[in-house]
PDB file of C-alpha atoms and ligand atoms in Angstrom:
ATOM      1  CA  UNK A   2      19.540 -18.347  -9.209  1.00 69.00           C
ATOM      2  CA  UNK A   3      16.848 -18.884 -12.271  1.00 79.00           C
ATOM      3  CA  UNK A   4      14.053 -16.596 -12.443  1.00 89.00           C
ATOM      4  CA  UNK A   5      11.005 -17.825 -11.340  1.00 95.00           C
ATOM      5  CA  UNK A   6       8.274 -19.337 -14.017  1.00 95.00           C
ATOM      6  CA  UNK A   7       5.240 -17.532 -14.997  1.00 93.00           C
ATOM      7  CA  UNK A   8       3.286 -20.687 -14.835  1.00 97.00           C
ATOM      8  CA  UNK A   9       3.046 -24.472 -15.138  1.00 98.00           C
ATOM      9  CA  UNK A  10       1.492 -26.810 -17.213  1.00 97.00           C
ATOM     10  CA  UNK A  11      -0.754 -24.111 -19.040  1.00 97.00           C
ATOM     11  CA  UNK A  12      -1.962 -22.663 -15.862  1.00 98.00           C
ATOM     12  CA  UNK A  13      -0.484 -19.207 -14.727  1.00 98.00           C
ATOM     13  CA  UNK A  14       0.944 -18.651 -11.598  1.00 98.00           C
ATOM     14  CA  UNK A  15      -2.165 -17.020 -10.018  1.00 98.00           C
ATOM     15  CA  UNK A  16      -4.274 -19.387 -11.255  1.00 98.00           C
ATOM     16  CA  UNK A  17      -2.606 -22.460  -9.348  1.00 98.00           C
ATOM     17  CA  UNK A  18      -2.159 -20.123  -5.833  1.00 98.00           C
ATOM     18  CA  UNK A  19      -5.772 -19.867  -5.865  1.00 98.00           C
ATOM     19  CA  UNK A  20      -6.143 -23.823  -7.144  1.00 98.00           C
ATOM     20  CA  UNK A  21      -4.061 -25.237  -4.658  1.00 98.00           C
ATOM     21  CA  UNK A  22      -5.733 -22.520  -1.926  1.00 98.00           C
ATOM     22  CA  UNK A  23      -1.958 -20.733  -1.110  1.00 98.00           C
ATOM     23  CA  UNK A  24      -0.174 -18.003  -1.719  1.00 97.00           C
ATOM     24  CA  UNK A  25       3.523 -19.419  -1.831  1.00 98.00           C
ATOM     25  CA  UNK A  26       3.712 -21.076  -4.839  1.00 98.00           C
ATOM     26  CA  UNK A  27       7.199 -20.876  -6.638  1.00 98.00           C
ATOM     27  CA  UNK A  28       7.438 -22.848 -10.166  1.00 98.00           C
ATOM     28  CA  UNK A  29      10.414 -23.073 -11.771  1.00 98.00           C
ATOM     29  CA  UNK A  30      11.437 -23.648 -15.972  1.00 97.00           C
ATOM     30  CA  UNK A  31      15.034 -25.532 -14.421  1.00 98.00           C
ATOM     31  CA  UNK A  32      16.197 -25.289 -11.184  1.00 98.00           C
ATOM     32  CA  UNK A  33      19.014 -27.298  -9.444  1.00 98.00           C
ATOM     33  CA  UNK A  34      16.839 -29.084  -6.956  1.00 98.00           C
ATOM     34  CA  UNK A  35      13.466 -28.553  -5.448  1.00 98.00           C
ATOM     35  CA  UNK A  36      14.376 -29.316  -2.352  1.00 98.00           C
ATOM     36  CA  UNK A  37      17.583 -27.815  -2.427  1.00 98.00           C
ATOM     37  CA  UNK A  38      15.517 -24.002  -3.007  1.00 98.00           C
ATOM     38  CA  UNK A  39      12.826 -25.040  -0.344  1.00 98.00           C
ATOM     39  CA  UNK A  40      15.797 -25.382   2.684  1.00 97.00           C
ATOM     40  CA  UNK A  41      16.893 -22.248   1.353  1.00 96.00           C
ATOM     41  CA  UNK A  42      13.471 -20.174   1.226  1.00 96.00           C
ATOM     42  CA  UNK A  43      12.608 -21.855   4.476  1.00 95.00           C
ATOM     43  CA  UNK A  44      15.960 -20.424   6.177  1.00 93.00           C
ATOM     44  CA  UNK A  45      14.598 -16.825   4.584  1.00 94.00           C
ATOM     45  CA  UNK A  46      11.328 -17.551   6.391  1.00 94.00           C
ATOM     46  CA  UNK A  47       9.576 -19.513   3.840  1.00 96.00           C
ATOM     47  CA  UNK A  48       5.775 -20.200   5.525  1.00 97.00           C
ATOM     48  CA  UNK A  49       4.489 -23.748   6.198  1.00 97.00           C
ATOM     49  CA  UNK A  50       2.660 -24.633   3.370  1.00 98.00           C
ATOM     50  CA  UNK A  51       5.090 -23.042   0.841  1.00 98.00           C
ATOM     51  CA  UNK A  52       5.415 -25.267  -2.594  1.00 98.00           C
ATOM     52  CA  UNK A  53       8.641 -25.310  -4.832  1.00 98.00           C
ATOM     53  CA  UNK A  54       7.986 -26.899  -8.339  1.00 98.00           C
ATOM     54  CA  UNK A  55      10.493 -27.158 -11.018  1.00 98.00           C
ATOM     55  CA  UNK A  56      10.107 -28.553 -14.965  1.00 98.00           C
ATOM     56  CA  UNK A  57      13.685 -29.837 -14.761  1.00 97.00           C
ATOM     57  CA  UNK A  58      16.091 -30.507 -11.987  1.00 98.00           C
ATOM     58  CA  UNK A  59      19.536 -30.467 -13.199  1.00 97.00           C
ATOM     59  CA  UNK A  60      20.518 -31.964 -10.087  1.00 97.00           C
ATOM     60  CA  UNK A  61      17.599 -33.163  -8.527  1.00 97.00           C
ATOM     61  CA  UNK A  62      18.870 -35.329  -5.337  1.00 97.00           C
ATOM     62  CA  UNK A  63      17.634 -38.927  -4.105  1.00 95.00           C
ATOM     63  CA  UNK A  64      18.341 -40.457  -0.641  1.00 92.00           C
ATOM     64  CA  UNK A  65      21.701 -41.455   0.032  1.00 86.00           C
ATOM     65  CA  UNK A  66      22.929 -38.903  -2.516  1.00 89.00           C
ATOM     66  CA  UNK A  67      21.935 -40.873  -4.814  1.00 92.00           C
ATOM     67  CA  UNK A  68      20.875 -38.016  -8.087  1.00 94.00           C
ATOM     68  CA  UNK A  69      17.400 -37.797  -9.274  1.00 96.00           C
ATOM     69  CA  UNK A  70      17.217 -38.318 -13.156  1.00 95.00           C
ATOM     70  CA  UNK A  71      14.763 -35.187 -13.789  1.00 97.00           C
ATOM     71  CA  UNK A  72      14.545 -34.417 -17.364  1.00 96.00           C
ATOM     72  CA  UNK A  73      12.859 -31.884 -18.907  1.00 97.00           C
ATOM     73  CA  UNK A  74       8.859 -32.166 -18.703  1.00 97.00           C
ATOM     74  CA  UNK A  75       9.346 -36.044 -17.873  1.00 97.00           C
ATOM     75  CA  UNK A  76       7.827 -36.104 -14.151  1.00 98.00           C
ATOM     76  CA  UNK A  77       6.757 -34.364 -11.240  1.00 98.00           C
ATOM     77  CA  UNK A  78       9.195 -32.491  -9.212  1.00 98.00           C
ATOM     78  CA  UNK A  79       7.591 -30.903  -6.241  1.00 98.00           C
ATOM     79  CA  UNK A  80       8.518 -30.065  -2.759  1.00 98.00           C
ATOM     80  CA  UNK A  81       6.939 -28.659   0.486  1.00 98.00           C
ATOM     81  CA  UNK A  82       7.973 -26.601   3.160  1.00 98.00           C
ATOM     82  CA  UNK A  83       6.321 -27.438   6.524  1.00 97.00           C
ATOM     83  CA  UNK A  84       7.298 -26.030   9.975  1.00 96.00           C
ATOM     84  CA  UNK A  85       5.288 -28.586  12.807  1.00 95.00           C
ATOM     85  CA  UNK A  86       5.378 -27.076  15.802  1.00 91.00           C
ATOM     86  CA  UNK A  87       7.516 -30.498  17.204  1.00 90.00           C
ATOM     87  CA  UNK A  88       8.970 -33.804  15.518  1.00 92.00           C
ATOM     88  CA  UNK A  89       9.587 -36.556  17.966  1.00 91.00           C
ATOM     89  CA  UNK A  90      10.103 -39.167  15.247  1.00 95.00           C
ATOM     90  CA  UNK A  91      11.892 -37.670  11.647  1.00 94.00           C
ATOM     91  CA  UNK A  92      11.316 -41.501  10.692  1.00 95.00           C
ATOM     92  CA  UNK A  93       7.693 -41.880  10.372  1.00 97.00           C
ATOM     93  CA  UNK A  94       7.800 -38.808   7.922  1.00 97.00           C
ATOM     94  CA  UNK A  95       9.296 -40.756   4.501  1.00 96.00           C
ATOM     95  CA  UNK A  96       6.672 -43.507   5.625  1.00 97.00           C
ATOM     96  CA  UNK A  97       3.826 -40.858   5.856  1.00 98.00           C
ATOM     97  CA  UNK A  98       4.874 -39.095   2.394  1.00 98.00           C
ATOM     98  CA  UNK A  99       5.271 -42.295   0.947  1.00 98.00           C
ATOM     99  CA  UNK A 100       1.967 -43.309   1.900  1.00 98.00           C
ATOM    100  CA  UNK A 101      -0.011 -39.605   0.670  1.00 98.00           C
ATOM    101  CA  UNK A 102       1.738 -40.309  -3.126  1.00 98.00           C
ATOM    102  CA  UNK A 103       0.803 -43.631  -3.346  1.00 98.00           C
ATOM    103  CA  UNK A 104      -2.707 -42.415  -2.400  1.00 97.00           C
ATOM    104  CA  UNK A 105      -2.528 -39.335  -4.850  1.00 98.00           C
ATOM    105  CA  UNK A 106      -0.953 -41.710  -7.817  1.00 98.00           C
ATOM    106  CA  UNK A 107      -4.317 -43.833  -6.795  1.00 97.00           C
ATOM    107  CA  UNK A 108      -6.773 -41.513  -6.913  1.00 97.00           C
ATOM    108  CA  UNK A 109      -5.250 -39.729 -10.353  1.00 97.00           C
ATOM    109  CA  UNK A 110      -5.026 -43.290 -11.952  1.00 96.00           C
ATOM    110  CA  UNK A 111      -8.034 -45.427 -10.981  1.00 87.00           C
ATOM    111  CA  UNK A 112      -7.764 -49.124 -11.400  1.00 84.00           C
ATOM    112  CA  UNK A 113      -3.593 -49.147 -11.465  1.00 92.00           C
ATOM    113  CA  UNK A 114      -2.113 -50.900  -8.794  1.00 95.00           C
ATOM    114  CA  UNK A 115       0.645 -49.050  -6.795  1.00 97.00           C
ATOM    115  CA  UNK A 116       2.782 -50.306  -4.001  1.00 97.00           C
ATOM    116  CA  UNK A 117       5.073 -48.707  -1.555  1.00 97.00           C
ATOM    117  CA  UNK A 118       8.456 -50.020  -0.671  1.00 95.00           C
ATOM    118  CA  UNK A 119       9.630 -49.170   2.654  1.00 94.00           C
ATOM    119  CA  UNK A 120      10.461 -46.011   3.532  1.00 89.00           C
ATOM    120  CA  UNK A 121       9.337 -44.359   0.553  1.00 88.00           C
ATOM    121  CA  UNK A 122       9.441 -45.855  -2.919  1.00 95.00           C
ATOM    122  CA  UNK A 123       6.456 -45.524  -5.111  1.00 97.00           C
ATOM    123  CA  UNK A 124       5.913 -48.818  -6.882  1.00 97.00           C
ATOM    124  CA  UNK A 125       4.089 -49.878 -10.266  1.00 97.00           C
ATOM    125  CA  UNK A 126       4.121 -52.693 -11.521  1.00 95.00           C
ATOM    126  CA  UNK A 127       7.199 -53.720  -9.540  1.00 94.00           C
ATOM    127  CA  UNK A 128       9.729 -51.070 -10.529  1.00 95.00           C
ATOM    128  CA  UNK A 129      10.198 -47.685  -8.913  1.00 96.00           C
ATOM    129  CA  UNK A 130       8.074 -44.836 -10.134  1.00 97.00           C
ATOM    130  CA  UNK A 131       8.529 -42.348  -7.597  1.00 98.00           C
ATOM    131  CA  UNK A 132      10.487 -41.641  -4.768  1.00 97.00           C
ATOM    132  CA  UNK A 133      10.239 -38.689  -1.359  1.00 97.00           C
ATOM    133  CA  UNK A 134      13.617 -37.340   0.230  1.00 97.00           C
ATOM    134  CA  UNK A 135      12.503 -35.707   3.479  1.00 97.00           C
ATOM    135  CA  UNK A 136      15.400 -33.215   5.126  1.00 96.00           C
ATOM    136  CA  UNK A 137      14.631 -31.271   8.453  1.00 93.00           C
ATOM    137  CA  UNK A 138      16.835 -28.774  10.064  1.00 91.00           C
ATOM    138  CA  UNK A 139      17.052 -28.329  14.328  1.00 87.00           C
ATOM    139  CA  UNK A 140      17.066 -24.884  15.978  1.00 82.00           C
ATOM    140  CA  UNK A 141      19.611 -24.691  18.704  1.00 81.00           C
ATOM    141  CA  UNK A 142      17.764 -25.481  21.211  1.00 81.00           C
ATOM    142  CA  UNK A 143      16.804 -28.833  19.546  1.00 79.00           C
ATOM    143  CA  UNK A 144      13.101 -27.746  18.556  1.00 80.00           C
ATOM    144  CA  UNK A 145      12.346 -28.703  14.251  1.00 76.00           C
ATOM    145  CA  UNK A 146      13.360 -25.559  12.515  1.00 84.00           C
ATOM    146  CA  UNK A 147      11.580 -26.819   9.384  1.00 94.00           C
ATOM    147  CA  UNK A 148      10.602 -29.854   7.269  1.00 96.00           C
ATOM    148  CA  UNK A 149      11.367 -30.140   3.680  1.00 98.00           C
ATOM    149  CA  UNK A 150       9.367 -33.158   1.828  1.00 98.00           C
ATOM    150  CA  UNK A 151      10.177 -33.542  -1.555  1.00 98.00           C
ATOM    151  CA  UNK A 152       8.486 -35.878  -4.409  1.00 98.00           C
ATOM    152  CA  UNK A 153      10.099 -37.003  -7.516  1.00 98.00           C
ATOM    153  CA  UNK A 154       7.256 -38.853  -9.790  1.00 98.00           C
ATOM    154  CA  UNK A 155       7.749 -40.318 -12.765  1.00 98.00           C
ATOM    155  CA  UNK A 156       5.240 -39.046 -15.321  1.00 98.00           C
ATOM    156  CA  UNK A 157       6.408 -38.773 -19.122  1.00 98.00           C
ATOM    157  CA  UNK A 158       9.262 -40.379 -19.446  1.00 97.00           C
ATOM    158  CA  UNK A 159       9.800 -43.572 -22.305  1.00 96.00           C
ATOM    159  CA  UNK A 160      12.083 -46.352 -21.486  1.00 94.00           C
ATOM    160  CA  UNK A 161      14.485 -44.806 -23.823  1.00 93.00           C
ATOM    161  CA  UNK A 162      14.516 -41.359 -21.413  1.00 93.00           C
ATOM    162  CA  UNK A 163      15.959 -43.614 -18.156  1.00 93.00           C
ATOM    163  CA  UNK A 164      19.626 -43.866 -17.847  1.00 91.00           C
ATOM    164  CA  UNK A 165      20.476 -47.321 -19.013  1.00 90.00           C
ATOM    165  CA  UNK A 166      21.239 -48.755 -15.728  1.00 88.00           C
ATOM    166  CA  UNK A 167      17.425 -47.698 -14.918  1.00 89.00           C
ATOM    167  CA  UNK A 168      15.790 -49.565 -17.779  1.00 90.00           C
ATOM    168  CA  UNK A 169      15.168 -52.690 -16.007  1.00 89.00           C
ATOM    169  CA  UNK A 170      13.867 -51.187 -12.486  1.00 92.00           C
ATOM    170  CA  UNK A 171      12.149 -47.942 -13.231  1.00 95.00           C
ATOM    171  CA  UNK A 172       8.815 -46.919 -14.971  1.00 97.00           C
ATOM    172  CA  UNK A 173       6.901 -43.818 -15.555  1.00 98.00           C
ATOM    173  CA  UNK A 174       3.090 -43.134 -14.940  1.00 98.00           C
ATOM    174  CA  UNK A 175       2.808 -43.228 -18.894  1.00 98.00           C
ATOM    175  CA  UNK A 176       4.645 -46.144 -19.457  1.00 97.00           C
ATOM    176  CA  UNK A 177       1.889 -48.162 -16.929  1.00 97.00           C
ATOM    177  CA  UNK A 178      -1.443 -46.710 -17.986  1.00 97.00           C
ATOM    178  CA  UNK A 179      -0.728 -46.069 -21.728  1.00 96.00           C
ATOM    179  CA  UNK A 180      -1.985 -42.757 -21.525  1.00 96.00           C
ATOM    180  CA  UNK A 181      -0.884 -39.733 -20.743  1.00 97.00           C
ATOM    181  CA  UNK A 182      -1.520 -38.544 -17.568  1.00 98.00           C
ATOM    182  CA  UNK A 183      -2.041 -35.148 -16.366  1.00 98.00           C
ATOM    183  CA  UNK A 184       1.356 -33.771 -14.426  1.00 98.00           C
ATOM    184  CA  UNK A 185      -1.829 -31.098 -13.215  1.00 98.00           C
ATOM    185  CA  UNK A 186      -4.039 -33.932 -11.819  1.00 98.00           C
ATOM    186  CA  UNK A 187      -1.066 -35.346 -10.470  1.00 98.00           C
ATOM    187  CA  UNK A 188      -0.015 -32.792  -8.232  1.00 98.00           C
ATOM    188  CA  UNK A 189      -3.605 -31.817  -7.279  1.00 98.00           C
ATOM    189  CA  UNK A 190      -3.805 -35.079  -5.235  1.00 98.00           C
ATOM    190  CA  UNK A 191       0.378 -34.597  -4.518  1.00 98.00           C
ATOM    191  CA  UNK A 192      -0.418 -31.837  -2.526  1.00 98.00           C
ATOM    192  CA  UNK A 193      -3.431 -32.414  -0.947  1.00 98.00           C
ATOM    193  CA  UNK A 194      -2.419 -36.516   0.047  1.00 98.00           C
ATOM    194  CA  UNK A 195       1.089 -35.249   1.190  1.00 98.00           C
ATOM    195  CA  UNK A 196       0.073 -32.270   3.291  1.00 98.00           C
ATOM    196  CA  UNK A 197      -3.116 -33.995   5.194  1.00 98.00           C
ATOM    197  CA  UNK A 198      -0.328 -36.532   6.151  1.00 97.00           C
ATOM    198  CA  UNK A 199       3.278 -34.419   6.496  1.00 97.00           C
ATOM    199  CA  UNK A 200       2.117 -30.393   8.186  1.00 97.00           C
ATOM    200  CA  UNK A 201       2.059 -32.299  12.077  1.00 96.00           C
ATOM    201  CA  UNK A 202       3.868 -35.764  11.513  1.00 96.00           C
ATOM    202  CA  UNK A 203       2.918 -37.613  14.882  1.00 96.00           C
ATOM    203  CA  UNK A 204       5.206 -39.736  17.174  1.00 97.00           C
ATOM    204  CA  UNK A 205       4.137 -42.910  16.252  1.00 97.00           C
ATOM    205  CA  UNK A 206       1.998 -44.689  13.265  1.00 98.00           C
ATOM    206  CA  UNK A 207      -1.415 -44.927  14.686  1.00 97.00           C
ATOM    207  CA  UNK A 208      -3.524 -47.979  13.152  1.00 97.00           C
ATOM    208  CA  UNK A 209      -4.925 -45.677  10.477  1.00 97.00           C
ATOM    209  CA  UNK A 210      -1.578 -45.474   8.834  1.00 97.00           C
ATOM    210  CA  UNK A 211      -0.318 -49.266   9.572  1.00 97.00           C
ATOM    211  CA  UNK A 212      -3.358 -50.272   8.463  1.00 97.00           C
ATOM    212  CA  UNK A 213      -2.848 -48.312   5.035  1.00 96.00           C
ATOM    213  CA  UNK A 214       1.054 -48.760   4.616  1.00 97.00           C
ATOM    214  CA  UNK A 215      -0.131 -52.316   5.195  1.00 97.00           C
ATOM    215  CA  UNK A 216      -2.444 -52.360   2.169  1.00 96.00           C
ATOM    216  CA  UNK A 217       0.647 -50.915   0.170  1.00 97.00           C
ATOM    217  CA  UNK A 218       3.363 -52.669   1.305  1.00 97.00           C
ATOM    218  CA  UNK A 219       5.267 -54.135  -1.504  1.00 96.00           C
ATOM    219  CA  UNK A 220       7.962 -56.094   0.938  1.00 95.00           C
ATOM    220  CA  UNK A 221       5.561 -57.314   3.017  1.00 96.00           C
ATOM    221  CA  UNK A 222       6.129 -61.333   2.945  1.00 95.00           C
ATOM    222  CA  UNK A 223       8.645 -61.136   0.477  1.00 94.00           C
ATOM    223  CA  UNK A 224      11.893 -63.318   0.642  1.00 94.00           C
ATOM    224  CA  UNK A 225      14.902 -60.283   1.306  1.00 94.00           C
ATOM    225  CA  UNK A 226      18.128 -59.327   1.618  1.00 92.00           C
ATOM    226  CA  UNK A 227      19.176 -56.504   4.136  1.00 91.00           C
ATOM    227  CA  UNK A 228      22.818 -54.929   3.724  1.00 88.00           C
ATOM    228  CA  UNK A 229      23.751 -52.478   6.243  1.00 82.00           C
ATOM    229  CA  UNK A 230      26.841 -50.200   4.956  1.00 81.00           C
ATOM    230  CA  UNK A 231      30.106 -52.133   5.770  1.00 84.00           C
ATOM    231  CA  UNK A 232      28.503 -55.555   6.557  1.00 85.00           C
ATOM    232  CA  UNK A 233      27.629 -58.764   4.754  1.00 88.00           C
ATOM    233  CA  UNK A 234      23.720 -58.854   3.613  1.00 89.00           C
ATOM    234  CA  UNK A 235      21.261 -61.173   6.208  1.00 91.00           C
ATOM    235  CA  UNK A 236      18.362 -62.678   4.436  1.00 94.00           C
ATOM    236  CA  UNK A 237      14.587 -62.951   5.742  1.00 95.00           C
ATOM    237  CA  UNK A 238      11.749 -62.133   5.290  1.00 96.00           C
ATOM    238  CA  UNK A 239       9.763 -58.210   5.246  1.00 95.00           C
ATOM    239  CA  UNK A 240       6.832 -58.770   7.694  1.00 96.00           C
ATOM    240  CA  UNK A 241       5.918 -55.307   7.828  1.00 96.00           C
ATOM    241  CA  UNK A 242       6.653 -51.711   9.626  1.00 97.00           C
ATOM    242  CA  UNK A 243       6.176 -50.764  13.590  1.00 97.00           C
ATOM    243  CA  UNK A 244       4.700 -48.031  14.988  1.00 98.00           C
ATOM    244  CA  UNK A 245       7.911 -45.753  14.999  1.00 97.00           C
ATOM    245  CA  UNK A 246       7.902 -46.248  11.204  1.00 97.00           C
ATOM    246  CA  UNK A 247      10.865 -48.792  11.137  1.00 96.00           C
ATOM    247  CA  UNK A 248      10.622 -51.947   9.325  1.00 95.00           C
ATOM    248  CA  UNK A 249       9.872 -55.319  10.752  1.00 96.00           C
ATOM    249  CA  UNK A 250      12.359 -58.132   9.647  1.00 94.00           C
ATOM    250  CA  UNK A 251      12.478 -61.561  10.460  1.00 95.00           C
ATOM    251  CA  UNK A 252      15.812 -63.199  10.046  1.00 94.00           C
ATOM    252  CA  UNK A 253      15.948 -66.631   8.505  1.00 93.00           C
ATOM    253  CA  UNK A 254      17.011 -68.031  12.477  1.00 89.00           C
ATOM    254  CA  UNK A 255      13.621 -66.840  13.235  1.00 89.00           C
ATOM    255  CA  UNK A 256      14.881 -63.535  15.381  1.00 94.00           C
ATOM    256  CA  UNK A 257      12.578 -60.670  14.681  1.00 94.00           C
ATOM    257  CA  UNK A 258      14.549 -57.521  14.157  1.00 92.00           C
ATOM    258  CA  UNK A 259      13.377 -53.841  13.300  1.00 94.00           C
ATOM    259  CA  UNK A 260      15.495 -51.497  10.876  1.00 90.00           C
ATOM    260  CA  UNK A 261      15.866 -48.060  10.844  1.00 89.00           C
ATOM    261  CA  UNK A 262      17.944 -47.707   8.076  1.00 83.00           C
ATOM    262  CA  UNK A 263      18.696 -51.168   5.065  1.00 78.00           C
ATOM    263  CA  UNK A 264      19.335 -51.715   1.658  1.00 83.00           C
ATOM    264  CA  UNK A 265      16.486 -54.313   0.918  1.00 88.00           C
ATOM    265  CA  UNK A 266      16.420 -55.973  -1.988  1.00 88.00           C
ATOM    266  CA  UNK A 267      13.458 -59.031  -2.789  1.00 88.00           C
ATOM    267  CA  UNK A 268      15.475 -62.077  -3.972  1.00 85.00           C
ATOM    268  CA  UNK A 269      13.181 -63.246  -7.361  1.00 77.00           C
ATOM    269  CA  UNK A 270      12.729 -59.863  -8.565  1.00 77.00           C
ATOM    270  CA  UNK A 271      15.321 -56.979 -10.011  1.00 71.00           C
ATOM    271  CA  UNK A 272      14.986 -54.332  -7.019  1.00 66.00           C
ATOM    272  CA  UNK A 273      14.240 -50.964  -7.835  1.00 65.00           C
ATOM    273  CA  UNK A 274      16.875 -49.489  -5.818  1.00 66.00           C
ATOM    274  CA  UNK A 275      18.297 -46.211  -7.102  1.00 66.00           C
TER     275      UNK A 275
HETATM  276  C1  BTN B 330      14.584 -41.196  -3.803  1.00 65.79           C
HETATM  277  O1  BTN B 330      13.845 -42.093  -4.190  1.00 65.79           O
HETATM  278  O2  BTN B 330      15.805 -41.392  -3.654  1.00 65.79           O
HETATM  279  C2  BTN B 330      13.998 -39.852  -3.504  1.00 65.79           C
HETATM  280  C3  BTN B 330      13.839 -39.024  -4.753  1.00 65.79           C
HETATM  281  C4  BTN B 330      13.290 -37.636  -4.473  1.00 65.79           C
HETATM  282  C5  BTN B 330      13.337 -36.755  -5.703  1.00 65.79           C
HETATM  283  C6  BTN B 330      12.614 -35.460  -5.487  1.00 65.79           C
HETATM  284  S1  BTN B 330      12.332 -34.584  -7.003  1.00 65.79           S
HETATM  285  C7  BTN B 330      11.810 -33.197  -6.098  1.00 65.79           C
HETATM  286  C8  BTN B 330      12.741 -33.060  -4.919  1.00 65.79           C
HETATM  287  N1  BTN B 330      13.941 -32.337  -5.287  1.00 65.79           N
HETATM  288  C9  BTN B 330      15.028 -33.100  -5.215  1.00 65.79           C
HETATM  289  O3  BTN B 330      16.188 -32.720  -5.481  1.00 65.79           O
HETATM  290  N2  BTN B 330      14.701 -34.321  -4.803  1.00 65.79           N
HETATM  291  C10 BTN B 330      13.274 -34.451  -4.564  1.00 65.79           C
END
């Protein structure tokens, strides 16, 4: 196990606890995973509201065990430790983090446009900049033992820093604005736009969030393709997400179908799908 960092980003340990108004903060110079050292404080008891944050992931995860390209210094890699006292619906959770970073990417960026792909991709500017892998664990008698929610942003990176097989669909904060945004800043608005949204998750999307994933969606009347593992892909067209946080797809026979799980990909463009 690496020691824990001293501090982050020119700020000392102590100084972000009080900053981010918590005492379990644990930063990290390289770590494995975030997420993978949140599921294991939580099992040691790890309180709600505990925060893992790493400066490199050497191998940071993605959602279908897909890896996380995390270099050194290049983005944010941050994850959060919730316990809500129930989850009836794991699936509205990637929708509700995805939602809280495109707000917090927002609010640290005015005037950039950002878009969120269903579940959970951060989009700018049409290629991925950010992604949330969300893992829970069950007691025995079925109750949510707790809720890890982890965000990978891309902040620093060049072109040249993405794996060539990213190049085309991928894009740092950096890279959009021109500038160089603050990793600080960033996870200021990370924490606060993710927890307000993640700590209780509720059953079902009420029309606060629909009406905000709506105002993000980047599928949303876009010509697709779905593939489902082991069949042929169906095209159609995105038309939005339900209540229950799956997505709304109408098939090109007209038939209305909702998905709980899909590779989508949008026909005209290259889809940021890693
Ligand atoms: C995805 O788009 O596939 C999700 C990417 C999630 C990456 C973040 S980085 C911080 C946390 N630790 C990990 O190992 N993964 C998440």
């Amino acid at each position: 196990m690496s020691p824990e960092a001293a501090g982050w980003e020119g700020q000392a340990l102590d100084e972000l606890k009080r900053r981010w108004a918590r005492p379990h903060v644990h930063l990290y110079t390289r770590i494995d995973s975030t997420n993978s050292r949140a599921k294991e404080l939580a099992c040691a008891g790890a309180p709600a509201g505990t925060i893992v944050l790493a400066d490199e992931q050497s191998g940071g995860r993605g959602v279908a065990e897909r890896r996380w390209h995390s270099p050194k210094g290049g983005g944010l890699y941050i994850s959060f430790v919730f316990r809500p006292p129930s989850l009836p619906n794991p699936l509205v959770v990637p929708v509700l983090a995805g939602l809280g970073v495109a707000r917090a990417v927002e609010r640290t960026l005015d005037g950039v446009a950002v878009g969120v792909k269903w579940p959970n991709d951060l989009i700018v500017a049409d290629r991925k900049a950010g992604g949330v892998l969300s893992e829970t664990s069950w007691t025995t008698e079925g109750m949510p033992g707790h809720l890890v929610v982890g965000i990978g942003l891309n902040v620093h990176q060049g072109a040249s820093d993405f794996p060539p097989q990213l190049r085309d669909v991928a894009i740092s904060l950096d890279m959009a604005t021109g500038r160089t945004v603050s990793r600080l800043e960033l996870a200021d608005f990370v924490i606060a736009e993710v927890e307000a949204r993640c700590a209780a998750p509720p059953e079902s999307l009420d029309s606060r969030f629909l009406g905000q994933f709506e105002r993000y969606d980047w599928l949303r009347n876009r010509r697709c393709a779905v593939t489902k593992p082991g069949a042929a892909p169906v095209q159609g067209t995105a038309v939005g997400i339900a209540p229950d946080g799956t997505l709304l797809f109408r098939l090109d026979g007209g038939a209305q179908v909702c998905l709980t799980t899909a590779r989508v990909t949008v026909n005209e463009l290259p889809t940021p799908e890693y």
